[in-house]
PDB file of C-alpha atoms in Angstrom:
ATOM      1  CA  UNK H   1     147.100 139.572  45.067  1.00  0.00           C
ATOM      2  CA  UNK H   2     149.346 142.621  44.781  1.00  0.00           C
ATOM      3  CA  UNK H   3     152.926 142.328  46.008  1.00  0.00           C
ATOM      4  CA  UNK H   4     153.937 144.885  48.648  1.00  0.00           C
ATOM      5  CA  UNK H   5     157.137 146.695  47.608  1.00  0.00           C
ATOM      6  CA  UNK H   6     160.259 145.545  49.422  1.00  0.00           C
ATOM      7  CA  UNK H   7     158.638 142.434  50.941  1.00  0.00           C
ATOM      8  CA  UNK H   8     159.910 138.888  50.340  1.00  0.00           C
ATOM      9  CA  UNK H   9     157.851 137.281  47.558  1.00  0.00           C
ATOM     10  CA  UNK H  10     157.712 133.823  49.206  1.00  0.00           C
ATOM     11  CA  UNK H  11     155.729 134.979  52.295  1.00  0.00           C
ATOM     12  CA  UNK H  12     151.914 135.254  52.127  1.00  0.00           C
ATOM     13  CA  UNK H  13     151.967 138.418  54.280  1.00  0.00           C
ATOM     14  CA  UNK H  14     153.949 140.138  51.519  1.00  0.00           C
ATOM     15  CA  UNK H  15     150.825 140.409  49.375  1.00  0.00           C
ATOM     16  CA  UNK H  16     147.823 142.705  49.568  1.00  0.00           C
ATOM     17  CA  UNK H  17     144.658 140.780  48.710  1.00  0.00           C
ATOM     18  CA  UNK H  18     142.209 142.519  46.395  1.00  0.00           C
ATOM     19  CA  UNK H  19     138.662 141.225  46.522  1.00  0.00           C
ATOM     20  CA  UNK H  20     136.366 142.337  43.728  1.00  0.00           C
ATOM     21  CA  UNK H  21     132.592 142.139  43.914  1.00  0.00           C
ATOM     22  CA  UNK H  22     130.962 140.663  40.820  1.00  0.00           C
ATOM     23  CA  UNK H  23     129.000 143.169  38.748  1.00  0.00           C
ATOM     24  CA  UNK H  24     125.732 141.397  39.570  1.00  0.00           C
ATOM     25  CA  UNK H  25     126.440 141.909  43.302  1.00  0.00           C
ATOM     26  CA  UNK H  26     127.156 145.602  42.780  1.00  0.00           C
ATOM     27  CA  UNK H  27     123.894 145.981  40.869  1.00  0.00           C
ATOM     28  CA  UNK H  28     121.985 144.060  43.566  1.00  0.00           C
ATOM     29  CA  UNK H  29     123.423 146.270  46.324  1.00  0.00           C
ATOM     30  CA  UNK H  30     122.591 149.504  44.491  1.00  0.00           C
ATOM     31  CA  UNK H  31     118.986 148.389  43.985  1.00  0.00           C
ATOM     32  CA  UNK H  32     118.604 147.349  47.633  1.00  0.00           C
ATOM     33  CA  UNK H  33     120.171 150.598  48.862  1.00  0.00           C
ATOM     34  CA  UNK H  34     117.854 152.639  46.642  1.00  0.00           C
ATOM     35  CA  UNK H  35     114.805 150.807  48.047  1.00  0.00           C
ATOM     36  CA  UNK H  36     116.000 151.261  51.643  1.00  0.00           C
ATOM     37  CA  UNK H  37     116.613 154.989  51.088  1.00  0.00           C
ATOM     38  CA  UNK H  38     113.140 155.397  49.583  1.00  0.00           C
ATOM     39  CA  UNK H  39     111.445 153.657  52.508  1.00  0.00           C
ATOM     40  CA  UNK H  40     113.547 154.883  55.445  1.00  0.00           C
ATOM     41  CA  UNK H  41     115.077 158.151  56.524  1.00  0.00           C
ATOM     42  CA  UNK H  42     118.865 157.485  56.736  1.00  0.00           C
ATOM     43  CA  UNK H  43     118.985 159.333  60.081  1.00  0.00           C
ATOM     44  CA  UNK H  44     116.831 156.576  61.617  1.00  0.00           C
ATOM     45  CA  UNK H  45     119.315 153.891  60.557  1.00  0.00           C
ATOM     46  CA  UNK H  46     122.580 155.462  61.687  1.00  0.00           C
ATOM     47  CA  UNK H  47     123.587 157.899  64.421  1.00  0.00           C
ATOM     48  CA  UNK H  48     124.394 161.428  63.281  1.00  0.00           C
ATOM     49  CA  UNK H  49     128.100 161.089  64.180  1.00  0.00           C
ATOM     50  CA  UNK H  50     128.589 158.246  61.660  1.00  0.00           C
ATOM     51  CA  UNK H  51     130.308 159.687  58.596  1.00  0.00           C
ATOM     52  CA  UNK H  52     131.787 157.888  55.612  1.00  0.00           C
ATOM     53  CA  UNK H  53     129.995 156.218  52.720  1.00  0.00           C
ATOM     54  CA  UNK H  54     126.976 158.478  53.286  1.00  0.00           C
ATOM     55  CA  UNK H  55     125.628 161.337  51.212  1.00  0.00           C
ATOM     56  CA  UNK H  56     126.555 164.798  52.525  1.00  0.00           C
ATOM     57  CA  UNK H  57     128.813 163.266  55.228  1.00  0.00           C
ATOM     58  CA  UNK H  58     132.408 163.774  54.096  1.00  0.00           C
ATOM     59  CA  UNK H  59     135.702 163.530  55.963  1.00  0.00           C
ATOM     60  CA  UNK H  60     136.019 167.315  55.746  1.00  0.00           C
ATOM     61  CA  UNK H  61     132.780 167.732  57.709  1.00  0.00           C
ATOM     62  CA  UNK H  62     134.016 165.415  60.437  1.00  0.00           C
ATOM     63  CA  UNK H  63     137.389 167.182  60.655  1.00  0.00           C
ATOM     64  CA  UNK H  64     135.556 170.519  60.855  1.00  0.00           C
ATOM     65  CA  UNK H  65     133.566 169.252  63.866  1.00  0.00           C
ATOM     66  CA  UNK H  66     136.762 168.247  65.656  1.00  0.00           C
ATOM     67  CA  UNK H  67     138.671 171.450  64.843  1.00  0.00           C
ATOM     68  CA  UNK H  68     135.687 173.548  65.932  1.00  0.00           C
ATOM     69  CA  UNK H  69     135.556 171.716  69.275  1.00  0.00           C
ATOM     70  CA  UNK H  70     139.299 172.211  69.812  1.00  0.00           C
ATOM     71  CA  UNK H  71     139.061 175.910  68.925  1.00  0.00           C
ATOM     72  CA  UNK H  72     136.160 176.401  71.346  1.00  0.00           C
ATOM     73  CA  UNK H  73     138.127 174.683  74.103  1.00  0.00           C
ATOM     74  CA  UNK H  74     141.171 176.875  73.476  1.00  0.00           C
ATOM     75  CA  UNK H  75     139.085 180.059  73.510  1.00  0.00           C
ATOM     76  CA  UNK H  76     137.527 179.046  76.828  1.00  0.00           C
ATOM     77  CA  UNK H  77     140.946 177.975  78.206  1.00  0.00           C
ATOM     78  CA  UNK H  78     139.798 174.394  78.664  1.00  0.00           C
ATOM     79  CA  UNK H  79     141.417 171.096  77.874  1.00  0.00           C
ATOM     80  CA  UNK H  80     140.125 169.123  74.931  1.00  0.00           C
ATOM     81  CA  UNK H  81     141.417 165.598  75.409  1.00  0.00           C
ATOM     82  CA  UNK H  82     141.031 163.292  72.439  1.00  0.00           C
ATOM     83  CA  UNK H  83     141.310 159.595  71.774  1.00  0.00           C
ATOM     84  CA  UNK H  84     141.664 158.397  68.182  1.00  0.00           C
ATOM     85  CA  UNK H  85     140.999 154.753  67.324  1.00  0.00           C
ATOM     86  CA  UNK H  86     141.594 152.997  64.018  1.00  0.00           C
ATOM     87  CA  UNK H  87     140.011 149.571  63.769  1.00  0.00           C
ATOM     88  CA  UNK H  88     142.499 147.234  62.121  1.00  0.00           C
ATOM     89  CA  UNK H  89     141.084 145.256  59.183  1.00  0.00           C
ATOM     90  CA  UNK H  90     137.629 146.397  60.234  1.00  0.00           C
ATOM     91  CA  UNK H  91     135.654 145.252  57.208  1.00  0.00           C
ATOM     92  CA  UNK H  92     137.254 141.779  57.224  1.00  0.00           C
ATOM     93  CA  UNK H  93     136.536 141.075  60.890  1.00  0.00           C
ATOM     94  CA  UNK H  94     132.856 141.833  61.263  1.00  0.00           C
ATOM     95  CA  UNK H  95     131.194 139.054  63.207  1.00  0.00           C
ATOM     96  CA  UNK H  96     128.500 137.886  60.773  1.00  0.00           C
ATOM     97  CA  UNK H  97     126.055 136.358  63.327  1.00  0.00           C
ATOM     98  CA  UNK H  98     126.217 139.639  65.288  1.00  0.00           C
ATOM     99  CA  UNK H  99     125.638 141.698  62.136  1.00  0.00           C
ATOM    100  CA  UNK H 100     122.656 139.550  61.179  1.00  0.00           C
ATOM    101  CA  UNK H 101     121.186 139.965  64.668  1.00  0.00           C
ATOM    102  CA  UNK H 102     121.524 143.748  64.404  1.00  0.00           C
ATOM    103  CA  UNK H 103     119.952 143.722  60.932  1.00  0.00           C
ATOM    104  CA  UNK H 104     117.060 141.672  62.294  1.00  0.00           C
ATOM    105  CA  UNK H 105     116.289 144.351  64.897  1.00  0.00           C
ATOM    106  CA  UNK H 106     117.107 147.382  62.720  1.00  0.00           C
ATOM    107  CA  UNK H 107     114.422 149.538  61.086  1.00  0.00           C
ATOM    108  CA  UNK H 108     115.190 147.693  57.831  1.00  0.00           C
ATOM    109  CA  UNK H 109     114.242 144.304  59.300  1.00  0.00           C
ATOM    110  CA  UNK H 110     111.902 143.636  56.342  1.00  0.00           C
ATOM    111  CA  UNK H 111     115.114 143.134  54.303  1.00  0.00           C
ATOM    112  CA  UNK H 112     116.606 140.757  56.873  1.00  0.00           C
ATOM    113  CA  UNK H 113     116.034 137.480  55.001  1.00  0.00           C
ATOM    114  CA  UNK H 114     117.256 138.954  51.726  1.00  0.00           C
ATOM    115  CA  UNK H 115     120.438 140.341  53.335  1.00  0.00           C
ATOM    116  CA  UNK H 116     120.955 137.111  55.277  1.00  0.00           C
ATOM    117  CA  UNK H 117     120.875 135.079  52.069  1.00  0.00           C
ATOM    118  CA  UNK H 118     123.289 137.573  50.479  1.00  0.00           C
ATOM    119  CA  UNK H 119     125.807 137.368  53.353  1.00  0.00           C
ATOM    120  CA  UNK H 120     125.524 133.637  54.133  1.00  0.00           C
ATOM    121  CA  UNK H 121     127.410 130.799  52.460  1.00  0.00           C
ATOM    122  CA  UNK H 122     129.999 133.036  50.798  1.00  0.00           C
ATOM    123  CA  UNK H 123     133.343 131.592  49.781  1.00  0.00           C
ATOM    124  CA  UNK H 124     136.585 132.764  48.260  1.00  0.00           C
ATOM    125  CA  UNK H 125     139.484 131.521  46.177  1.00  0.00           C
ATOM    126  CA  UNK H 126     142.879 133.099  45.634  1.00  0.00           C
ATOM    127  CA  UNK H 127     144.303 133.603  42.169  1.00  0.00           C
ATOM    128  CA  UNK H 128     148.039 134.114  41.773  1.00  0.00           C
ATOM    129  CA  UNK H 129     149.264 134.411  38.201  1.00  0.00           C
ATOM    130  CA  UNK H 130     147.548 131.459  36.473  1.00  0.00           C
ATOM    131  CA  UNK H 131     146.964 129.402  39.617  1.00  0.00           C
ATOM    132  CA  UNK H 132     143.611 129.292  41.435  1.00  0.00           C
ATOM    133  CA  UNK H 133     143.318 127.903  44.960  1.00  0.00           C
ATOM    134  CA  UNK H 134     140.507 125.781  46.359  1.00  0.00           C
ATOM    135  CA  UNK H 135     137.382 127.550  47.582  1.00  0.00           C
ATOM    136  CA  UNK H 136     137.125 128.323  51.317  1.00  0.00           C
ATOM    137  CA  UNK H 137     134.176 129.639  53.338  1.00  0.00           C
ATOM    138  CA  UNK H 138     134.110 133.287  54.440  1.00  0.00           C
ATOM    139  CA  UNK H 139     133.371 133.210  58.155  1.00  0.00           C
ATOM    140  CA  UNK H 140     133.666 136.935  58.929  1.00  0.00           C
ATOM    141  CA  UNK H 141     133.542 140.301  57.218  1.00  0.00           C
ATOM    142  CA  UNK H 142     131.375 142.068  54.696  1.00  0.00           C
ATOM    143  CA  UNK H 143     131.913 142.289  50.936  1.00  0.00           C
ATOM    144  CA  UNK H 144     134.734 144.650  50.018  1.00  0.00           C
ATOM    145  CA  UNK H 145     133.361 147.710  48.251  1.00  0.00           C
ATOM    146  CA  UNK H 146     129.844 147.131  49.554  1.00  0.00           C
ATOM    147  CA  UNK H 147     127.555 150.172  49.420  1.00  0.00           C
ATOM    148  CA  UNK H 148     125.051 148.768  51.918  1.00  0.00           C
ATOM    149  CA  UNK H 149     126.641 150.495  54.945  1.00  0.00           C
ATOM    150  CA  UNK H 150     126.794 147.150  56.757  1.00  0.00           C
ATOM    151  CA  UNK H 151     129.918 148.121  58.709  1.00  0.00           C
ATOM    152  CA  UNK H 152     128.277 151.366  59.868  1.00  0.00           C
ATOM    153  CA  UNK H 153     125.155 149.484  60.968  1.00  0.00           C
ATOM    154  CA  UNK H 154     127.317 146.944  62.832  1.00  0.00           C
ATOM    155  CA  UNK H 155     129.176 149.668  64.749  1.00  0.00           C
ATOM    156  CA  UNK H 156     126.201 152.005  65.246  1.00  0.00           C
ATOM    157  CA  UNK H 157     125.897 151.083  68.924  1.00  0.00           C
ATOM    158  CA  UNK H 158     129.465 151.755  70.035  1.00  0.00           C
ATOM    159  CA  UNK H 159     129.518 153.071  73.612  1.00  0.00           C
ATOM    160  CA  UNK H 160     129.367 156.798  74.264  1.00  0.00           C
ATOM    161  CA  UNK H 161     129.760 158.860  77.423  1.00  0.00           C
ATOM    162  CA  UNK H 162     127.486 161.742  78.314  1.00  0.00           C
ATOM    163  CA  UNK H 163     130.182 164.425  78.173  1.00  0.00           C
ATOM    164  CA  UNK H 164     131.896 163.020  75.074  1.00  0.00           C
ATOM    165  CA  UNK H 165     131.600 163.939  71.433  1.00  0.00           C
ATOM    166  CA  UNK H 166     131.950 160.943  69.134  1.00  0.00           C
ATOM    167  CA  UNK H 167     133.210 161.301  65.592  1.00  0.00           C
ATOM    168  CA  UNK H 168     133.327 158.339  63.253  1.00  0.00           C
ATOM    169  CA  UNK H 169     134.491 158.083  59.680  1.00  0.00           C
ATOM    170  CA  UNK H 170     134.489 154.606  58.132  1.00  0.00           C
ATOM    171  CA  UNK H 171     136.705 152.473  60.420  1.00  0.00           C
ATOM    172  CA  UNK H 172     138.128 155.351  62.479  1.00  0.00           C
ATOM    173  CA  UNK H 173     136.593 156.714  65.675  1.00  0.00           C
ATOM    174  CA  UNK H 174     137.502 159.782  67.711  1.00  0.00           C
ATOM    175  CA  UNK H 175     136.274 160.603  71.198  1.00  0.00           C
ATOM    176  CA  UNK H 176     136.856 164.119  72.409  1.00  0.00           C
ATOM    177  CA  UNK H 177     135.284 165.036  75.729  1.00  0.00           C
ATOM    178  CA  UNK H 178     135.105 168.678  76.699  1.00  0.00           C
ATOM    179  CA  UNK H 179     136.256 168.854  80.296  1.00  0.00           C
ATOM    180  CA  UNK H 180     135.684 171.737  82.650  1.00  0.00           C
ATOM    181  CA  UNK H 181     139.273 171.886  83.906  1.00  0.00           C
ATOM    182  CA  UNK H 182     140.934 175.225  83.335  1.00  0.00           C
ATOM    183  CA  UNK H 183     144.567 175.439  82.346  1.00  0.00           C
ATOM    184  CA  UNK H 184     146.587 175.469  85.586  1.00  0.00           C
ATOM    185  CA  UNK H 185     148.167 178.803  86.399  1.00  0.00           C
ATOM    186  CA  UNK H 186     151.818 178.349  87.350  1.00  0.00           C
ATOM    187  CA  UNK H 187     152.740 179.396  90.883  1.00  0.00           C
ATOM    188  CA  UNK H 188     156.099 181.110  90.581  1.00  0.00           C
ATOM    189  CA  UNK H 189     156.741 180.723  94.293  1.00  0.00           C
ATOM    190  CA  UNK H 190     156.583 176.937  94.027  1.00  0.00           C
ATOM    191  CA  UNK H 191     158.902 176.937  91.017  1.00  0.00           C
ATOM    192  CA  UNK H 192     161.688 178.634  92.971  1.00  0.00           C
ATOM    193  CA  UNK H 193     163.572 176.136  95.049  1.00  0.00           C
ATOM    194  CA  UNK H 194     165.235 177.228  98.220  1.00  0.00           C
ATOM    195  CA  UNK H 195     168.393 175.613  99.629  1.00  0.00           C
TER     196      UNK H 195
END
């Protein structure tokens, strides 16, 4: 655990937990990801608006999409309303039975049993200085630092509206619909009040 600056040292919330994957897990994930990429086109696994942790899908590309949409709206004198969402502690809160169900019905379902055995029966212990806690089961979340895109697969079916552009990068989502409402033209006669 890493102490947060300025926080009281006796409170558990004053520490930032760091969870490290064992090297064997990192190697396992890289091998599985390589096999999945060889057998499946990544565009069939994830929607095109899902950026983050994917090759040739950087944050800059996603920002460019948003800025381009805003610029187009301004040129056409239209509103471009936006909603930005940041999912708090997203990777820690993934519902594992729901993730496993989605993996079972995903195009990579032939890896379902392997991934299920990898995600099931995980546990953790906390080390502080020279003290190690008991082991406790992990009931939610995916491994920190995982390269298997499990969070992106879990959130691949977030709702979308027909007239809305969705932009997603890791645990952040932006919705920016392009509406057809023109900027209102002020009526100077209504702005002048009469006694």
